[in-house]
PDB file of C-alpha atoms in Angstrom:
ATOM      1  CA  MET A  97     115.112 -91.317 152.243  1.00  0.00           C
ATOM      2  CA  ARG A  98     117.738 -89.496 150.223  1.00  0.00           C
ATOM      3  CA  ALA A  99     118.295 -90.956 146.777  1.00  0.00           C
ATOM      4  CA  PRO A 100     121.804 -91.858 145.599  1.00  0.00           C
ATOM      5  CA  SER A 101     123.463 -89.364 143.250  1.00  0.00           C
ATOM      6  CA  LYS A 102     123.194 -91.938 140.441  1.00  0.00           C
ATOM      7  CA  THR A 103     119.400 -91.894 140.883  1.00  0.00           C
ATOM      8  CA  HIS A 104     119.375 -88.078 140.827  1.00  0.00           C
ATOM      9  CA  ALA A 105     121.304 -88.096 137.556  1.00  0.00           C
ATOM     10  CA  ARG A 106     118.875 -90.620 136.057  1.00  0.00           C
ATOM     11  CA  ALA A 107     115.919 -88.461 137.168  1.00  0.00           C
ATOM     12  CA  ARG A 108     117.418 -85.443 135.375  1.00  0.00           C
ATOM     13  CA  GLU A 109     117.774 -87.506 132.187  1.00  0.00           C
ATOM     14  CA  LEU A 110     114.199 -88.745 132.400  1.00  0.00           C
ATOM     15  CA  ARG A 111     112.808 -85.229 132.901  1.00  0.00           C
ATOM     16  CA  SER A 112     114.072 -84.289 129.452  1.00  0.00           C
ATOM     17  CA  ALA A 113     112.729 -87.463 127.844  1.00  0.00           C
ATOM     18  CA  LEU A 114     109.106 -87.697 128.999  1.00  0.00           C
ATOM     19  CA  SER A 115     106.834 -89.979 127.007  1.00  0.00           C
ATOM     20  CA  LEU A 116     103.811 -88.395 125.329  1.00  0.00           C
ATOM     21  CA  PRO A 117     101.370 -89.589 128.032  1.00  0.00           C
ATOM     22  CA  GLU A 118     103.714 -88.252 130.736  1.00  0.00           C
ATOM     23  CA  LYS A 119     103.958 -84.902 128.935  1.00  0.00           C
ATOM     24  CA  LEU A 120     100.182 -84.650 128.613  1.00  0.00           C
ATOM     25  CA  LEU A 121      99.735 -85.348 132.310  1.00  0.00           C
ATOM     26  CA  TRP A 122     102.613 -83.102 133.427  1.00  0.00           C
ATOM     27  CA  VAL A 123     101.339 -80.066 131.495  1.00  0.00           C
ATOM     28  CA  ARG A 124      98.161 -80.328 133.542  1.00  0.00           C
ATOM     29  CA  LEU A 125      99.618 -81.342 136.920  1.00  0.00           C
ATOM     30  CA  ARG A 126     102.257 -78.617 137.016  1.00  0.00           C
ATOM     31  CA  ARG A 127      99.727 -75.792 137.314  1.00  0.00           C
ATOM     32  CA  ARG A 128     100.169 -74.041 140.641  1.00  0.00           C
ATOM     33  CA  GLU A 129      96.873 -72.941 142.129  1.00  0.00           C
ATOM     34  CA  VAL A 130      95.800 -72.325 145.709  1.00  0.00           C
ATOM     35  CA  GLY A 131      94.440 -75.513 147.229  1.00  0.00           C
ATOM     36  CA  ARG A 132      95.694 -77.701 144.396  1.00  0.00           C
ATOM     37  CA  PRO A 133      98.045 -80.604 145.207  1.00  0.00           C
ATOM     38  CA  THR A 134     101.641 -80.079 144.065  1.00  0.00           C
ATOM     39  CA  PHE A 135     103.417 -82.752 142.051  1.00  0.00           C
ATOM     40  CA  ARG A 136     107.014 -83.300 141.009  1.00  0.00           C
ATOM     41  CA  ARG A 137     107.944 -85.187 137.860  1.00  0.00           C
ATOM     42  CA  GLN A 138     110.632 -87.849 137.649  1.00  0.00           C
ATOM     43  CA  HIS A 139     111.305 -87.549 141.368  1.00  0.00           C
ATOM     44  CA  PRO A 140     114.102 -89.677 142.902  1.00  0.00           C
ATOM     45  CA  VAL A 141     113.258 -91.688 146.020  1.00  0.00           C
ATOM     46  CA  GLY A 142     115.826 -94.179 147.253  1.00  0.00           C
ATOM     47  CA  PRO A 143     116.993 -96.221 144.269  1.00  0.00           C
ATOM     48  CA  PHE A 144     113.911 -95.365 142.198  1.00  0.00           C
ATOM     49  CA  VAL A 145     112.655 -92.516 140.031  1.00  0.00           C
ATOM     50  CA  LEU A 146     108.908 -91.896 140.364  1.00  0.00           C
ATOM     51  CA  ASP A 147     107.004 -90.606 137.317  1.00  0.00           C
ATOM     52  CA  PHE A 148     104.983 -88.164 139.439  1.00  0.00           C
ATOM     53  CA  TYR A 149     105.126 -87.616 143.190  1.00  0.00           C
ATOM     54  CA  CYS A 150     102.973 -85.589 145.582  1.00  0.00           C
ATOM     55  CA  SER A 151     104.865 -85.320 148.859  1.00  0.00           C
ATOM     56  CA  ALA A 152     101.901 -83.937 150.832  1.00  0.00           C
ATOM     57  CA  ALA A 153      99.895 -87.058 149.960  1.00  0.00           C
ATOM     58  CA  ARG A 154     102.886 -89.450 149.827  1.00  0.00           C
ATOM     59  CA  LEU A 155     101.444 -90.517 146.482  1.00  0.00           C
ATOM     60  CA  CYS A 156     103.339 -91.863 143.476  1.00  0.00           C
ATOM     61  CA  ILE A 157     101.669 -91.915 140.075  1.00  0.00           C
ATOM     62  CA  GLU A 158     103.192 -94.237 137.491  1.00  0.00           C
ATOM     63  CA  VAL A 159     102.134 -93.970 133.857  1.00  0.00           C
ATOM     64  CA  ASP A 160     102.545 -97.485 132.491  1.00  0.00           C
ATOM     65  CA  GLY A 161     102.809 -98.373 128.825  1.00  0.00           C
ATOM     66  CA  ALA A 162     102.521-101.844 127.316  1.00  0.00           C
ATOM     67  CA  SER A 163     106.085-102.765 128.335  1.00  0.00           C
ATOM     68  CA  HIS A 164     105.022-102.970 131.976  1.00  0.00           C
ATOM     69  CA  SER A 165     103.168-106.213 131.309  1.00  0.00           C
ATOM     70  CA  ALA A 166     106.021-107.924 129.447  1.00  0.00           C
ATOM     71  CA  GLY A 167     108.905-110.101 130.600  1.00  0.00           C
ATOM     72  CA  ASP A 168     110.041-109.668 134.186  1.00  0.00           C
ATOM     73  CA  ARG A 169     108.627-106.150 134.383  1.00  0.00           C
ATOM     74  CA  PRO A 170     105.533-107.066 136.457  1.00  0.00           C
ATOM     75  CA  GLN A 171     107.742-108.684 139.117  1.00  0.00           C
ATOM     76  CA  ARG A 172     110.125-105.706 139.121  1.00  0.00           C
ATOM     77  CA  ASP A 173     107.163-103.346 139.505  1.00  0.00           C
ATOM     78  CA  GLU A 174     105.839-105.432 142.418  1.00  0.00           C
ATOM     79  CA  ARG A 175     109.185-105.285 144.236  1.00  0.00           C
ATOM     80  CA  ARG A 176     109.432-101.556 143.603  1.00  0.00           C
ATOM     81  CA  ASP A 177     105.873-100.940 144.834  1.00  0.00           C
ATOM     82  CA  ALA A 178     106.534-103.010 147.960  1.00  0.00           C
ATOM     83  CA  TRP A 179     109.695-101.013 148.719  1.00  0.00           C
ATOM     84  CA  LEU A 180     107.818 -97.732 148.264  1.00  0.00           C
ATOM     85  CA  ALA A 181     104.970 -98.996 150.479  1.00  0.00           C
ATOM     86  CA  GLY A 182     107.604 -99.610 153.148  1.00  0.00           C
ATOM     87  CA  GLN A 183     108.421 -95.894 152.856  1.00  0.00           C
ATOM     88  CA  ALA A 184     104.681 -95.078 153.317  1.00  0.00           C
ATOM     89  CA  ILE A 185     104.324 -94.075 149.660  1.00  0.00           C
ATOM     90  CA  GLU A 186     101.223 -95.301 147.844  1.00  0.00           C
ATOM     91  CA  VAL A 187     101.762 -96.222 144.202  1.00  0.00           C
ATOM     92  CA  VAL A 188      98.935 -95.846 141.691  1.00  0.00           C
ATOM     93  CA  ARG A 189      99.514 -97.120 138.178  1.00  0.00           C
ATOM     94  CA  ILE A 190      97.650 -95.510 135.302  1.00  0.00           C
ATOM     95  CA  ALA A 191      97.643 -96.942 131.801  1.00  0.00           C
ATOM     96  CA  ALA A 192      99.308 -94.704 129.235  1.00  0.00           C
ATOM     97  CA  SER A 193      96.370 -95.413 126.914  1.00  0.00           C
ATOM     98  CA  TYR A 194      93.992 -93.891 129.506  1.00  0.00           C
ATOM     99  CA  VAL A 195      96.055 -90.688 129.653  1.00  0.00           C
ATOM    100  CA  LEU A 196      96.254 -90.519 125.852  1.00  0.00           C
ATOM    101  CA  ALA A 197      92.505 -91.050 125.461  1.00  0.00           C
ATOM    102  CA  ASP A 198      91.470 -88.379 127.964  1.00  0.00           C
ATOM    103  CA  PRO A 199      94.283 -86.393 129.594  1.00  0.00           C
ATOM    104  CA  GLU A 200      91.858 -84.058 131.390  1.00  0.00           C
ATOM    105  CA  GLN A 201      90.000 -86.948 133.021  1.00  0.00           C
ATOM    106  CA  ALA A 202      93.299 -88.636 133.956  1.00  0.00           C
ATOM    107  CA  THR A 203      94.472 -85.406 135.593  1.00  0.00           C
ATOM    108  CA  GLU A 204      91.253 -85.027 137.567  1.00  0.00           C
ATOM    109  CA  TYR A 205      91.584 -88.622 138.736  1.00  0.00           C
ATOM    110  CA  VAL A 206      95.159 -88.030 139.938  1.00  0.00           C
ATOM    111  CA  LEU A 207      94.198 -84.798 141.720  1.00  0.00           C
ATOM    112  CA  HIS A 208      91.261 -86.589 143.362  1.00  0.00           C
ATOM    113  CA  LEU A 209      93.594 -89.316 144.656  1.00  0.00           C
ATOM    114  CA  ALA A 210      95.987 -86.744 146.099  1.00  0.00           C
ATOM    115  CA  ARG A 211      93.178 -84.841 147.812  1.00  0.00           C
ATOM    116  CA  GLU A 212      91.802 -88.078 149.274  1.00  0.00           C
ATOM    117  CA  ARG A 213      95.205 -88.660 150.861  1.00  0.00           C
ATOM    118  CA  GLY A 214      95.251 -85.210 152.449  1.00  0.00           C
ATOM    119  CA  ALA A 215      97.103 -83.044 149.931  1.00  0.00           C
TER     120      ALA A 215
END
C-alpha cells in the first residue's frame, strides 16, 4: 500500500532524528553483504512510519523506549500492529534498553528473524 505524502514527509523527518538505540541498530543493519537481509529505516507504509522494515521478510522492527508503555500508547501500538498484520507485515518490538545494552546481539536477533521469514 502506498503511503500518503504526509507520511513520506514524516518519514524523512524521522530519518534525520533517529534515537540513539535506532542509530546503533541502523549502523549495523545497513551493511550490504551477499545473503544478508536488507532493511530500510523509517519506512512509510500506509499511514505509519516503521522504524526498520525488511520487505523480503515483510518484517517490521520497532525499537520501543519507555514511552511505549505510558498513557494510551499501548492501545495505539496494538491498533497499529493489527493494521500492519492485515497487510501481512509482522511487527516485532524490541526494547531500546536491549539495543543499548548489546547492539551486536540485538542486530543478530533482528537478522535471525528476517532470515526465518525468508529474507
